[in-house]
Short mmCIF file of C-alpha atoms in Angstrom, two decimals:
data_model
loop_
_atom_site.label_atom_id
_atom_site.label_comp_id
_atom_site.label_asym_id
_atom_site.label_seq_id
_atom_site.Cartn_x
_atom_site.Cartn_y
_atom_site.Cartn_z
CA GLN A 1 154.02 57.63 7.65
CA LYS A 2 152.54 57.09 4.24
CA GLU A 3 153.66 59.25 1.46
CA VAL A 4 150.22 60.35 0.42
CA GLU A 5 147.27 60.33 2.83
CA GLN A 6 143.59 60.66 1.73
CA ASP A 7 140.53 59.97 3.77
CA PRO A 8 138.63 57.25 1.94
CA GLY A 9 135.17 58.62 3.02
CA PRO A 10 132.56 58.14 1.86
CA LEU A 11 131.53 61.70 1.74
CA SER A 12 127.81 62.30 1.17
CA VAL A 13 126.48 65.66 0.28
CA PRO A 14 123.26 67.01 -1.17
CA GLU A 15 123.15 68.21 -4.77
CA GLY A 16 124.38 71.83 -5.02
CA ALA A 17 126.73 71.64 -2.08
CA ILE A 18 130.33 72.67 -2.17
CA VAL A 19 132.60 69.75 -1.68
CA SER A 20 136.11 69.77 -0.44
CA LEU A 21 138.42 66.90 -0.91
CA ASN A 22 141.89 66.88 0.61
CA CYS A 23 145.26 65.02 0.70
CA THR A 24 148.29 65.35 2.76
CA TYR A 25 151.78 64.16 1.78
CA SER A 26 155.09 63.74 3.30
CA ASN A 27 157.51 64.00 0.47
CA SER A 28 158.59 67.70 0.00
CA ALA A 29 160.09 66.92 -3.38
CA PHE A 30 156.67 66.63 -4.87
CA GLN A 31 156.06 69.35 -7.30
CA TYR A 32 153.26 68.18 -9.59
CA PHE A 33 149.78 67.60 -8.17
CA MET A 34 146.95 65.83 -9.81
CA TRP A 35 143.41 64.97 -9.12
CA TYR A 36 141.88 62.03 -10.93
CA ARG A 37 138.16 61.10 -10.97
CA GLN A 38 137.22 57.33 -11.08
CA TYR A 39 133.84 56.13 -11.66
CA SER A 40 133.03 52.68 -10.45
CA ARG A 41 134.95 49.88 -12.20
CA LYS A 42 136.50 52.33 -14.71
CA GLY A 43 140.00 53.85 -14.99
CA PRO A 44 141.16 57.25 -13.37
CA GLU A 45 140.44 60.17 -15.56
CA LEU A 46 142.68 63.27 -15.16
CA LEU A 47 140.64 66.22 -13.84
CA MET A 48 143.12 68.79 -12.68
CA TYR A 49 146.89 69.24 -12.87
CA THR A 50 148.85 71.79 -11.05
CA TYR A 51 152.48 72.62 -10.53
CA SER A 52 153.85 73.79 -7.21
CA SER A 53 151.74 76.08 -4.99
CA GLY A 54 148.69 77.96 -5.86
CA ASN A 55 145.21 77.66 -7.05
CA LYS A 56 143.90 76.51 -10.38
CA GLU A 57 140.29 76.75 -11.65
CA ASP A 58 138.40 74.89 -14.24
CA GLY A 59 134.68 75.22 -14.41
CA ARG A 60 133.26 74.03 -11.12
CA PHE A 61 136.46 72.62 -10.02
CA THR A 62 139.37 74.35 -8.22
CA ALA A 63 142.54 72.77 -7.28
CA GLN A 64 144.60 74.21 -4.40
CA VAL A 65 148.10 73.53 -3.40
CA ASP A 66 149.80 74.58 -0.14
CA LYS A 67 153.34 73.19 -0.20
CA SER A 68 154.34 74.82 3.11
CA SER A 69 151.67 72.57 4.79
CA LYS A 70 152.15 69.68 2.38
CA TYR A 71 148.24 69.87 1.76
CA ILE A 72 146.25 69.82 -1.44
CA SER A 73 142.59 70.28 -1.97
CA LEU A 74 140.01 69.93 -4.65
CA PHE A 75 136.89 71.95 -4.45
CA ILE A 76 133.69 71.16 -6.36
CA ARG A 77 131.17 73.90 -6.61
CA ASP A 78 127.43 73.24 -7.28
CA SER A 79 128.02 69.53 -7.00
CA GLN A 80 125.88 67.36 -9.14
CA PRO A 81 124.90 63.69 -8.84
CA SER A 82 127.08 62.94 -11.84
CA ASP A 83 130.02 64.01 -9.60
CA SER A 84 129.48 60.91 -7.64
CA ALA A 85 132.75 58.92 -7.92
CA THR A 86 136.06 58.24 -6.18
CA TYR A 87 138.57 61.28 -6.36
CA LEU A 88 142.24 60.30 -6.25
CA CYS A 89 144.89 62.68 -5.63
CA ALA A 90 148.38 61.93 -7.20
CA MET A 91 151.65 63.64 -7.15
CA ASN A 92 155.19 63.31 -8.56
CA THR A 93 158.54 64.90 -8.43
CA PRO A 94 160.19 67.00 -11.41
CA GLY A 95 162.56 65.48 -13.78
CA GLY A 96 161.42 61.97 -12.86
CA SER A 97 159.68 59.17 -14.46
CA TYR A 98 156.20 60.77 -14.54
CA ILE A 99 155.02 57.98 -12.39
CA PRO A 100 152.61 59.55 -9.86
CA THR A 101 152.19 58.44 -6.21
CA PHE A 102 148.42 57.96 -5.62
CA GLY A 103 146.30 58.45 -2.49
CA ARG A 104 143.74 55.95 -1.74
CA GLY A 105 140.87 57.91 -3.09
CA THR A 106 137.79 59.59 -1.47
CA SER A 107 134.44 58.15 -2.35
CA LEU A 108 131.95 60.98 -3.03
CA ILE A 109 128.25 60.54 -3.06
CA VAL A 110 126.04 63.56 -4.25
CA HIS A 111 122.38 62.83 -3.64
CA PRO A 112 119.55 64.56 -5.41
CA GLU B 1 138.90 61.87 -28.53
CA PRO B 2 141.56 59.31 -28.53
CA GLU B 3 141.46 56.78 -25.65
CA VAL B 4 143.41 53.84 -24.17
CA THR B 5 141.47 50.76 -24.65
CA GLN B 6 141.99 47.38 -22.80
CA THR B 7 140.71 43.74 -23.34
CA PRO B 8 139.22 41.81 -21.84
CA SER B 9 137.17 43.88 -19.38
CA HIS B 10 136.92 40.88 -17.02
CA GLN B 11 139.36 37.84 -16.92
CA VAL B 12 138.63 34.88 -14.71
CA THR B 13 141.37 32.21 -14.28
CA GLN B 14 142.45 29.35 -12.12
CA MET B 15 145.37 29.77 -9.79
CA GLY B 16 148.67 28.85 -11.63
CA GLN B 17 147.30 29.52 -15.09
CA GLU B 18 148.92 32.21 -17.33
CA VAL B 19 147.04 35.24 -18.28
CA ILE B 20 147.72 38.01 -20.85
CA LEU B 21 146.04 41.28 -20.47
CA ARG B 22 146.06 43.49 -23.60
CA CYS B 23 146.04 47.21 -24.05
CA VAL B 24 146.04 49.59 -27.09
CA PRO B 25 147.58 52.89 -26.04
CA ILE B 26 146.77 56.27 -27.78
CA SER B 27 148.55 56.21 -31.15
CA ASN B 28 150.94 58.82 -30.90
CA HIS B 29 152.03 58.11 -27.35
CA LEU B 30 155.46 56.85 -26.56
CA TYR B 31 155.44 55.72 -22.87
CA PHE B 32 153.36 52.90 -21.53
CA TYR B 33 152.41 51.89 -18.18
CA TRP B 34 150.81 49.09 -16.11
CA TYR B 35 149.28 49.69 -12.75
CA ARG B 36 147.09 47.60 -10.53
CA GLN B 37 144.46 48.42 -7.94
CA ILE B 38 143.35 45.72 -5.46
CA LEU B 39 139.73 46.22 -4.50
CA GLY B 40 139.51 49.03 -1.82
CA GLN B 41 143.25 49.99 -2.10
CA LYS B 42 145.14 52.52 -3.99
CA VAL B 43 146.42 52.47 -7.57
CA GLU B 44 149.97 50.86 -7.54
CA PHE B 45 152.56 51.25 -10.28
CA LEU B 46 153.88 48.05 -11.81
CA VAL B 47 155.98 48.89 -14.82
CA SER B 48 156.79 51.51 -17.48
CA PHE B 49 157.90 50.85 -21.02
CA TYR B 50 159.65 52.89 -23.61
CA ASN B 51 161.56 52.33 -26.74
CA ASN B 52 160.73 48.68 -26.56
CA GLU B 53 162.13 48.16 -23.13
CA ILE B 54 161.24 48.42 -19.53
CA SER B 55 162.33 51.79 -18.27
CA GLU B 56 161.12 51.33 -14.64
CA LYS B 57 159.44 48.65 -12.48
CA SER B 58 158.18 48.40 -8.94
CA GLU B 59 158.91 45.58 -6.52
CA ILE B 60 155.54 44.14 -7.30
CA PHE B 61 156.82 43.42 -10.92
CA ASP B 62 158.70 40.21 -10.19
CA ASP B 63 159.69 37.38 -12.43
CA GLN B 64 156.09 36.30 -12.79
CA PHE B 65 155.24 39.33 -14.78
CA SER B 66 156.31 40.43 -18.25
CA VAL B 67 155.38 43.05 -20.78
CA GLU B 68 155.69 43.13 -24.53
CA ARG B 69 154.66 45.39 -27.44
CA PRO B 70 154.28 42.71 -30.00
CA ASP B 71 153.31 45.15 -32.79
CA GLY B 72 152.89 48.82 -33.37
CA SER B 73 149.60 49.17 -31.49
CA ASN B 74 149.28 46.68 -28.70
CA PHE B 75 150.88 46.48 -25.23
CA THR B 76 150.54 43.34 -23.14
CA LEU B 77 151.03 42.43 -19.49
CA LYS B 78 151.62 38.64 -19.01
CA ILE B 79 151.37 36.91 -15.68
CA ARG B 80 152.98 33.49 -15.85
CA SER B 81 151.44 31.71 -12.97
CA THR B 82 148.68 33.55 -11.30
CA LYS B 83 148.24 33.70 -7.56
CA LEU B 84 145.12 34.57 -5.65
CA GLU B 85 146.71 37.84 -4.62
CA ASP B 86 146.92 38.83 -8.18
CA SER B 87 143.25 39.56 -8.18
CA ALA B 88 142.92 43.16 -8.95
CA MET B 89 141.95 45.74 -11.64
CA TYR B 90 144.79 46.20 -13.96
CA PHE B 91 145.20 49.60 -15.76
CA CYS B 92 147.10 50.40 -18.58
CA ALA B 93 148.15 53.99 -19.24
CA SER B 94 150.08 56.00 -21.84
CA ARG B 95 151.74 59.22 -22.19
CA ARG B 96 152.76 61.40 -25.15
CA GLY B 97 156.33 61.87 -24.06
CA LEU B 98 156.52 65.75 -24.41
CA ALA B 99 159.31 67.32 -22.43
CA GLN B 100 157.02 69.57 -20.63
CA SER B 101 155.33 69.59 -17.14
CA THR B 102 151.82 69.03 -18.45
CA ASP B 103 152.60 65.84 -20.16
CA THR B 104 150.45 63.27 -18.09
CA GLN B 105 149.27 59.89 -18.39
CA TYR B 106 145.81 58.67 -19.69
CA PHE B 107 144.35 55.59 -18.36
CA GLY B 108 142.45 52.76 -19.88
CA PRO B 109 139.18 51.25 -18.27
CA GLY B 110 140.90 48.42 -16.72
CA THR B 111 140.74 44.74 -16.76
CA ARG B 112 139.32 42.97 -13.83
CA LEU B 113 141.34 39.85 -12.97
CA THR B 114 139.80 37.32 -10.77
CA VAL B 115 142.00 34.44 -9.79
CA LEU B 116 140.17 31.35 -8.31
#
C-alpha cells in the first residue's frame, strides 16, 4: 500500500462548481497536512496547511482532515478557470525533517 | 514577495554529461532541498541541506549526485554522468528554519532536464 494515495484525475467541472479533492494515507504518524497547487511546468505553491484533525478555511478553500479515517480533503467553492491546475496533497510527521510525502496530484480543469 | 529562483528553466544534455542545476533560495532561509518530478509522477525528495552539509538524502541521491552552496546565495545540484532516467523536473525549495509547526517549504519554478 502506498503511503499517500491520490486520484490523478483529470477532474473536469464547470465554472462555479464546488470541487472536492481527496487523499488517503496509511501512516498514522502523519500530523501535518498540506495542499499545494501546481500549474503546468511550475513549482508547487503552498495553498493550505493544517495540523492534526479538523477544518481550516481560507477564502474559497477549505481543508479538512479526518485522522480516524486517514482521509484529507480540499474543497474549492465557486471554482474559477484560474483554479485549473494540479493539486498535490502532502503530509509529514512531527519533530521530523519537514520533508513531506507527496501524493501524485489531481489534475483539475474548470471550464467556463 | 521573496521567491526561490532556478536556472536554467530547461536544460538539454547528452547521456553521460555532467549538469549543474542552480537555485537561489529565499535570502533568510536556512534549509534547502532538492526534489525531482518525473513526468506524470509524484514529487520525490532527493536531498536536504543545512549549515553547509547534507542533513538527509533519499535512496535516489546516489554517488552521481552532489550538492553545494558555493557562496551565500546559490545552491546547486550536480549530476556527474547523466542517464536517460534522470530526465525530470528538478525543484529547489527552501525553508526558514523556525521551530514551529507552520514552517514550510517554498518551491522554485523548476528546471526541466532532458537527457538524450
